[in-house]
Amino acid sequence: MVALFLSDIDRGDWWAREMTARLPDLDVRVWPDAGDLADIEYAIVWKPPPGLLSRMPKLRAILSLGAGVDHIFADPDCPPEVPVCRVVDQELTGRMTEYVLLSVLSYHRQVPTYRAQQQRRVWQHQHQISARERSVGLLGLGVLGQAAATQLVALDFTVSGWSRGPKRLDGVHCYHGAEGLAPFLAASDILVCLLPLTGETENILDRKLFAQLPQGANLINVARGGHLVESDLLAALESGQLAHATLDVLRAEPPADDHPFWAHPQITLTPHVASISDPRSVADQIAENIRRARAGEALLNQVDPARGY
Ligand code: NAP
Ligand code: GLV
């Protein structure tokens, strides 16, 4: 039983140890030491080079190292008959919730304004509204969006969410579909993007969308860089339509040295760390999926390639 582990950002030796602790007869080969690709039955991957997966004739499952699978479907030669699974994991969900709460609370308590005041040596109170007067909108009400929404409701924020299909969630104003987008945006002082990157959602964070937010809104993008039209964000910050943006993800990671986001006073960047898969918990479901694939059982968290998430 042979698996290939491939990721430029994760520690292959640690993952291989966690995998063999769960499946002692698994031969885990860490890229680029893949040996003969014809041996590989399971590909545990983050951003595989295009064309690589199609060179594994025995492949039985493609197991994403993250919640998103856009990095797999970006390969036009991804073998269509092989199931693709994503990560759904309590630890990953908890870390994302922490990041969203941290960023929302920072905007709610006006941290960017006080940082700017400090730089000018200004000691001045700003009027503070209560959490229930602050509306937070979540684009995406899936596993991560719902978890963040629940905690924001617990902190007494006014919370809305937008999804593809209809949803009911305690304390959350739920909108869906194209017709639900405008009223959802109009009610979002702080907009959090937690959508998967698909043909339908690419470039969704654009000038047209920003214009439908309340003036001076804040943006938190923790989904994918491909959701954001970067030049439209710069224009919206310049005009005051948006006050500030927190970006954990970018189209090119890392951005070029001369990228305007690096030094922009209204942008906070983090290097795609909102929620990183921890092998100590995520290896459980990857091992379970390998066991299931071997036994011919239904896989956990298998995605629908037609939907793209
Ligand atoms: P999920 O459970 O699949 O939820 C996706 C949500 O987006 C669902 O509510 C879905 O609607 C909605 N959606 C999809 N396409 C839509 C469309 N065209 N219009 C409206 N709503 C749409 O995904 P998740 O586990 O919450 O993860 C979301 C994304 O977070 C991942 O795909 C990944 O890109 C990103 N992520 C980032 C990090 C990081 O560290 N920055 C970490 C983990 C994940 P329905 O409910 O109606 O299907
Ligand atoms: C991280 O970006 C993930 O998709 O889990």
Coordinates of C-alpha atoms and ligand atoms in Angstrom, one line a residue:
M1 CA 0.0 0.0 0.0
V2 CA 1.8 3.1 -1.2
A3 CA 0.9 6.8 -0.6
L4 CA 2.6 9.9 -1.9
F5 CA 2.8 12.9 0.4
L6 CA 3.3 16.2 -1.5
S7 CA 3.3 19.7 -0.1
D8 CA 5.7 22.6 -0.3
I9 CA 4.5 24.1 3.0
D10 CA 3.9 21.1 5.3
R11 CA 6.5 18.9 7.1
G12 CA 6.6 15.7 5.2
D13 CA 8.6 13.8 7.8
W14 CA 6.0 14.7 10.5
W15 CA 3.1 13.7 8.3
A16 CA 4.7 10.4 7.3
R17 CA 5.2 9.6 11.0
E18 CA 1.6 10.4 11.8
M19 CA 0.3 8.4 8.9
T20 CA 2.4 5.3 9.6
A21 CA 1.4 5.5 13.3
R22 CA -2.2 4.9 12.1
L23 CA -1.5 2.6 9.2
P24 CA 1.8 0.7 9.9
D25 CA 1.8 -1.1 6.5
L26 CA 1.5 2.2 4.6
D27 CA 4.6 3.0 2.5
V28 CA 4.6 6.9 2.6
R29 CA 6.8 8.4 0.0
V30 CA 7.5 12.1 0.5
W31 CA 7.8 14.2 -2.7
P32 CA 10.1 14.5 -4.6
D33 CA 11.2 11.0 -3.5
A34 CA 8.2 9.4 -5.1
G35 CA 9.9 6.3 -6.6
D36 CA 7.9 4.8 -9.5
L37 CA 4.7 6.8 -9.8
A38 CA 3.0 3.7 -11.1
D39 CA 3.1 2.3 -7.5
I40 CA 1.1 5.2 -5.9
E41 CA -2.4 4.4 -4.8
Y42 CA -3.1 7.4 -2.5
A43 CA -2.1 11.0 -3.1
I44 CA -2.1 13.2 0.0
V45 CA -1.5 16.6 -1.5
W46 CA -1.4 20.4 -1.3
K47 CA -1.0 22.1 -4.7
P48 CA 0.2 19.1 -6.8
P49 CA 2.1 20.2 -10.0
P50 CA -0.4 20.0 -12.9
G51 CA -0.2 16.7 -14.8
L52 CA 1.4 14.8 -11.9
L53 CA -1.7 13.0 -10.7
S54 CA -2.5 11.7 -14.2
R55 CA 0.8 9.8 -14.2
M56 CA -0.4 7.5 -11.4
P57 CA -2.4 4.7 -13.0
K58 CA -3.1 2.9 -9.7
L59 CA -4.4 6.0 -8.0
R60 CA -7.5 5.2 -5.8
A61 CA -8.0 8.5 -3.9
I62 CA -6.8 12.1 -3.9
L63 CA -6.7 13.4 -0.4
S64 CA -6.5 17.2 0.0
L65 CA -4.3 18.4 2.9
G66 CA -6.8 21.3 3.4
A67 CA -10.5 22.1 3.5
G68 CA -10.3 23.5 0.0
V69 CA -9.8 21.4 -3.1
D70 CA -9.4 24.2 -5.7
H71 CA -5.6 23.5 -5.7
I72 CA -6.5 20.0 -7.0
F73 CA -9.2 20.9 -9.6
A74 CA -6.8 23.6 -10.9
D75 CA -5.0 20.7 -12.7
P76 CA -6.8 20.2 -16.0
D77 CA -5.4 16.7 -16.1
C78 CA -6.7 15.7 -12.7
P79 CA -8.0 12.1 -13.3
P80 CA -11.8 12.5 -13.3
E81 CA -12.6 8.9 -12.2
V82 CA -10.5 9.2 -8.9
P83 CA -12.5 10.4 -5.8
V84 CA -11.3 13.7 -4.2
C85 CA -11.7 14.3 -0.5
R86 CA -11.2 17.4 1.6
V87 CA -10.5 18.0 5.2
V88 CA -13.3 18.6 7.8
D89 CA -11.6 18.7 11.2
Q90 CA -12.6 20.1 14.5
E91 CA -9.1 21.5 15.2
L92 CA -9.0 23.2 11.7
T93 CA -12.4 24.6 12.3
G94 CA -11.5 25.9 15.7
R95 CA -8.4 27.7 14.4
M96 CA -10.4 29.4 11.7
T97 CA -13.0 30.5 14.2
E98 CA -10.2 32.0 16.3
Y99 CA -8.9 34.0 13.3
V100 CA -12.3 35.3 12.3
L101 CA -13.1 36.3 15.9
L102 CA -9.7 38.0 16.3
S103 CA -10.2 40.0 13.1
V104 CA -13.8 40.9 13.7
L105 CA -13.1 42.0 17.2
S106 CA -10.1 44.1 16.0
Y107 CA -12.4 46.0 13.6
H108 CA -15.3 46.2 16.2
R109 CA -12.9 47.7 18.8
Q110 CA -11.3 50.0 16.2
V111 CA -7.8 48.7 16.5
P112 CA -6.7 50.0 13.1
T113 CA -7.8 53.5 14.1
Y114 CA -6.0 53.4 17.4
R115 CA -2.8 52.0 15.7
A116 CA -2.9 55.0 13.3
Q117 CA -3.5 57.4 16.2
Q118 CA -0.5 55.9 18.1
Q119 CA 1.7 56.5 15.2
R120 CA 0.7 60.2 15.2
R121 CA 1.0 60.3 19.1
V122 CA -2.8 61.0 19.4
W123 CA -4.5 60.0 22.7
Q124 CA -8.2 60.2 21.8
H125 CA -11.4 58.2 22.5
Q126 CA -13.5 57.1 19.5
H127 CA -17.2 56.5 20.1
Q128 CA -17.7 52.7 20.6
I129 CA -20.9 51.0 19.5
S130 CA -22.0 47.7 21.1
A131 CA -21.6 44.3 19.4
R132 CA -25.3 44.0 18.6
E133 CA -25.1 47.3 16.7
R134 CA -22.3 45.8 14.5
S135 CA -23.3 43.6 11.6
V136 CA -21.0 40.8 10.4
G137 CA -21.7 39.1 7.1
L138 CA -20.3 35.7 6.3
L139 CA -20.0 34.8 2.6
G140 CA -20.2 31.0 2.9
L141 CA -22.2 29.2 5.6
G142 CA -20.4 25.8 5.3
V143 CA -18.4 24.1 8.0
L144 CA -16.2 27.1 8.7
G145 CA -18.8 29.8 8.1
Q146 CA -21.3 28.2 10.4
A147 CA -18.8 27.7 13.2
A148 CA -17.7 31.3 13.1
A149 CA -21.3 32.5 12.9
T150 CA -22.2 30.6 16.0
Q151 CA -19.4 32.2 18.0
L152 CA -20.1 35.7 16.7
V153 CA -23.8 35.2 17.7
A154 CA -22.6 34.2 21.2
L155 CA -20.6 37.5 21.4
D156 CA -23.9 39.3 20.5
F157 CA -22.9 40.5 17.1
T158 CA -25.7 40.9 14.5
V159 CA -24.8 38.1 12.1
S160 CA -25.8 37.2 8.5
G161 CA -24.7 34.6 6.2
W162 CA -24.9 33.9 2.5
S163 CA -24.8 30.4 0.8
R164 CA -25.8 28.7 -2.4
G165 CA -28.8 26.9 -1.0
P166 CA -31.2 28.0 1.8
K167 CA -30.1 27.5 5.4
R168 CA -31.5 27.9 8.9
L169 CA -29.1 28.7 11.7
D170 CA -30.0 30.0 15.2
G171 CA -29.6 33.7 15.5
V172 CA -28.2 34.2 11.9
H173 CA -30.0 36.0 9.1
C174 CA -29.6 33.6 6.3
Y175 CA -29.6 34.7 2.6
H176 CA -28.9 32.6 -0.4
G177 CA -28.4 32.7 -4.2
A178 CA -28.0 35.6 -6.5
E179 CA -31.1 37.3 -5.3
G180 CA -30.0 37.1 -1.7
L181 CA -26.6 38.7 -2.2
A182 CA -27.6 42.4 -2.4
P183 CA -29.7 42.5 0.9
F184 CA -27.0 40.4 2.6
L185 CA -24.2 42.9 1.6
A186 CA -26.3 45.9 2.6
A187 CA -26.4 44.4 6.1
S188 CA -22.6 43.7 6.4
D189 CA -20.4 46.3 8.2
I190 CA -17.7 43.6 8.4
L191 CA -17.6 41.1 5.5
V192 CA -15.9 37.8 6.0
C193 CA -15.2 35.6 2.9
L194 CA -15.3 31.9 3.6
L195 CA -16.4 30.6 0.2
P196 CA -14.7 27.8 -1.7
L197 CA -12.9 29.0 -4.9
T198 CA -15.0 27.8 -7.9
G199 CA -15.9 29.1 -11.3
E200 CA -18.9 30.8 -9.7
T201 CA -17.0 32.5 -6.8
E202 CA -13.8 33.5 -8.5
N203 CA -13.4 37.4 -8.5
I204 CA -16.5 37.8 -6.4
L205 CA -14.8 40.4 -4.2
D206 CA -14.9 43.1 -6.8
R207 CA -15.9 46.7 -7.3
K208 CA -19.6 45.9 -7.8
L209 CA -19.7 43.9 -4.6
F210 CA -17.8 46.5 -2.6
A211 CA -20.3 49.2 -3.8
Q212 CA -23.2 47.3 -2.2
L213 CA -21.6 47.3 1.3
P214 CA -22.3 50.1 3.8
Q215 CA -19.7 52.9 3.3
G216 CA -16.6 52.3 5.4
A217 CA -17.1 48.6 5.7
N218 CA -14.2 46.2 6.5
L219 CA -13.2 43.1 4.6
I220 CA -11.7 39.9 6.0
N221 CA -10.7 37.4 3.3
V222 CA -9.7 34.0 4.7
A223 CA -10.9 31.9 1.7
R224 CA -8.7 32.2 -1.4
G225 CA -6.8 35.0 -3.2
G226 CA -8.7 34.2 -6.4
H227 CA -11.9 35.6 -4.8
L228 CA -10.4 39.1 -4.7
V229 CA -9.9 41.6 -7.6
E230 CA -6.9 43.3 -6.1
S231 CA -7.1 46.5 -8.1
D232 CA -10.8 46.9 -7.1
L233 CA -9.8 46.6 -3.4
L234 CA -7.1 49.3 -3.8
A235 CA -9.7 51.6 -5.4
A236 CA -12.3 50.9 -2.7
L237 CA -9.8 51.7 0.1
E238 CA -8.7 54.8 -1.7
S239 CA -12.3 56.1 -2.1
G240 CA -13.3 55.3 1.5
Q241 CA -15.9 52.7 0.4
L242 CA -13.9 50.2 2.4
A243 CA -12.0 51.3 5.5
H244 CA -9.6 48.4 5.9
A245 CA -9.0 44.8 4.7
T246 CA -7.4 41.8 6.4
L247 CA -6.1 39.3 3.9
D248 CA -4.8 35.9 4.9
V249 CA -4.8 34.7 1.3
L250 CA -3.5 36.2 -2.0
R251 CA -3.5 35.3 -5.7
A252 CA 0.3 34.9 -5.6
E253 CA 1.7 33.6 -2.2
P254 CA 4.0 35.1 -1.3
P255 CA 3.3 38.4 -3.1
A256 CA 6.1 40.0 -5.1
D257 CA 8.4 42.4 -3.2
D258 CA 6.9 45.4 -4.9
H259 CA 3.3 44.4 -4.4
P260 CA 1.3 47.4 -3.1
F261 CA -0.4 45.4 -0.3
W262 CA 2.9 45.0 1.7
A263 CA 3.1 48.6 2.9
H264 CA -0.6 49.6 2.5
P265 CA -1.7 51.3 5.8
Q266 CA -5.3 50.0 5.4
I267 CA -4.3 46.4 4.7
T268 CA -3.3 43.7 7.3
L269 CA -1.6 40.7 5.8
T270 CA -1.0 37.2 7.2
P271 CA 0.8 34.5 5.3
H272 CA -2.1 32.0 4.8
V273 CA -2.1 30.9 8.4
A274 CA -5.7 31.4 9.4
S275 CA -6.0 27.6 9.8
I276 CA -3.3 25.2 8.9
S277 CA -4.0 21.5 9.0
D278 CA -2.3 19.9 12.0
P279 CA -1.2 16.3 11.2
R280 CA -1.9 15.2 14.8
S281 CA -5.6 15.5 14.2
V282 CA -6.1 15.6 10.4
A283 CA -4.1 12.4 9.8
D284 CA -7.0 10.5 11.5
Q285 CA -9.4 11.1 8.7
I286 CA -6.9 10.7 5.9
A287 CA -5.9 7.3 7.4
E288 CA -9.6 6.4 7.7
N289 CA -10.2 7.3 4.1
I290 CA -7.3 5.1 3.0
R291 CA -8.8 2.3 5.1
R292 CA -12.2 2.9 3.5
A293 CA -10.9 3.1 0.0
R294 CA -9.1 -0.3 0.5
A295 CA -12.3 -1.8 1.9
G296 CA -14.4 -0.4 -1.0
E297 CA -16.4 1.7 1.5
A298 CA -17.8 5.2 1.0
L299 CA -15.2 7.9 1.7
L300 CA -15.5 10.7 4.2
N301 CA -15.8 14.3 2.9
Q302 CA -15.7 13.4 -0.8
V303 CA -16.3 16.5 -2.9
D304 CA -18.5 16.8 -6.0
P305 CA -16.2 17.7 -8.9
A306 CA -19.2 19.2 -10.8
R307 CA -19.8 21.7 -8.0
G308 CA -16.1 22.2 -7.3
Y309 CA -16.3 22.0 -3.5
Ligands
NAP1 P1 -17.8 24.3 2.8 O1 -18.2 23.6 4.1 O2 -17.8 23.5 1.6 O3 -18.8 25.5 2.7 C1 -18.8 26.3 1.6 C2 -19.9 27.4 1.7 O4 -19.9 28.2 0.6 C3 -21.3 26.7 1.7 O5 -22.2 27.4 2.6 C4 -21.8 26.9 0.2 O6 -23.2 27.0 0.1 C5 -21.1 28.3 -0.1 N1 -21.0 28.5 -1.5 C6 -20.3 27.8 -2.4 N2 -20.5 28.2 -3.6 C7 -21.3 29.3 -3.5 C8 -21.9 30.2 -4.4 N3 -21.7 30.1 -5.8 N4 -22.8 31.1 -4.0 C9 -23.1 31.2 -2.7 N5 -22.5 30.4 -1.7 C10 -21.7 29.4 -2.2 O7 -16.4 24.9 3.0 P2 -15.6 25.2 4.3 O8 -15.1 24.0 5.0 O9 -16.5 26.1 5.1 O10 -14.3 26.0 3.7 C11 -14.5 27.2 3.0 C12 -13.2 27.6 2.3 O11 -12.3 28.2 3.3 C13 -12.3 26.5 1.7 O12 -12.8 26.1 0.4 C14 -11.0 27.1 1.6 O13 -10.8 27.8 0.4 C15 -11.0 28.2 2.8 N6 -10.0 27.9 3.8 C16 -9.0 28.7 4.1 C17 -8.1 28.5 5.1 C18 -7.0 29.4 5.5 O14 -6.2 29.0 6.3 N7 -7.0 30.6 5.0 C19 -8.3 27.3 5.9 C20 -9.3 26.4 5.6 C21 -10.2 26.7 4.6 P3 -24.1 25.7 0.4 O15 -24.0 25.5 1.9 O16 -25.4 26.1 -0.1 O17 -23.5 24.5 -0.4
GLV2 C1 -6.4 26.0 3.7 O1 -6.3 27.0 3.0 C2 -7.4 25.0 3.5 O2 -8.0 24.9 2.5 O3 -7.5 24.2 4.4

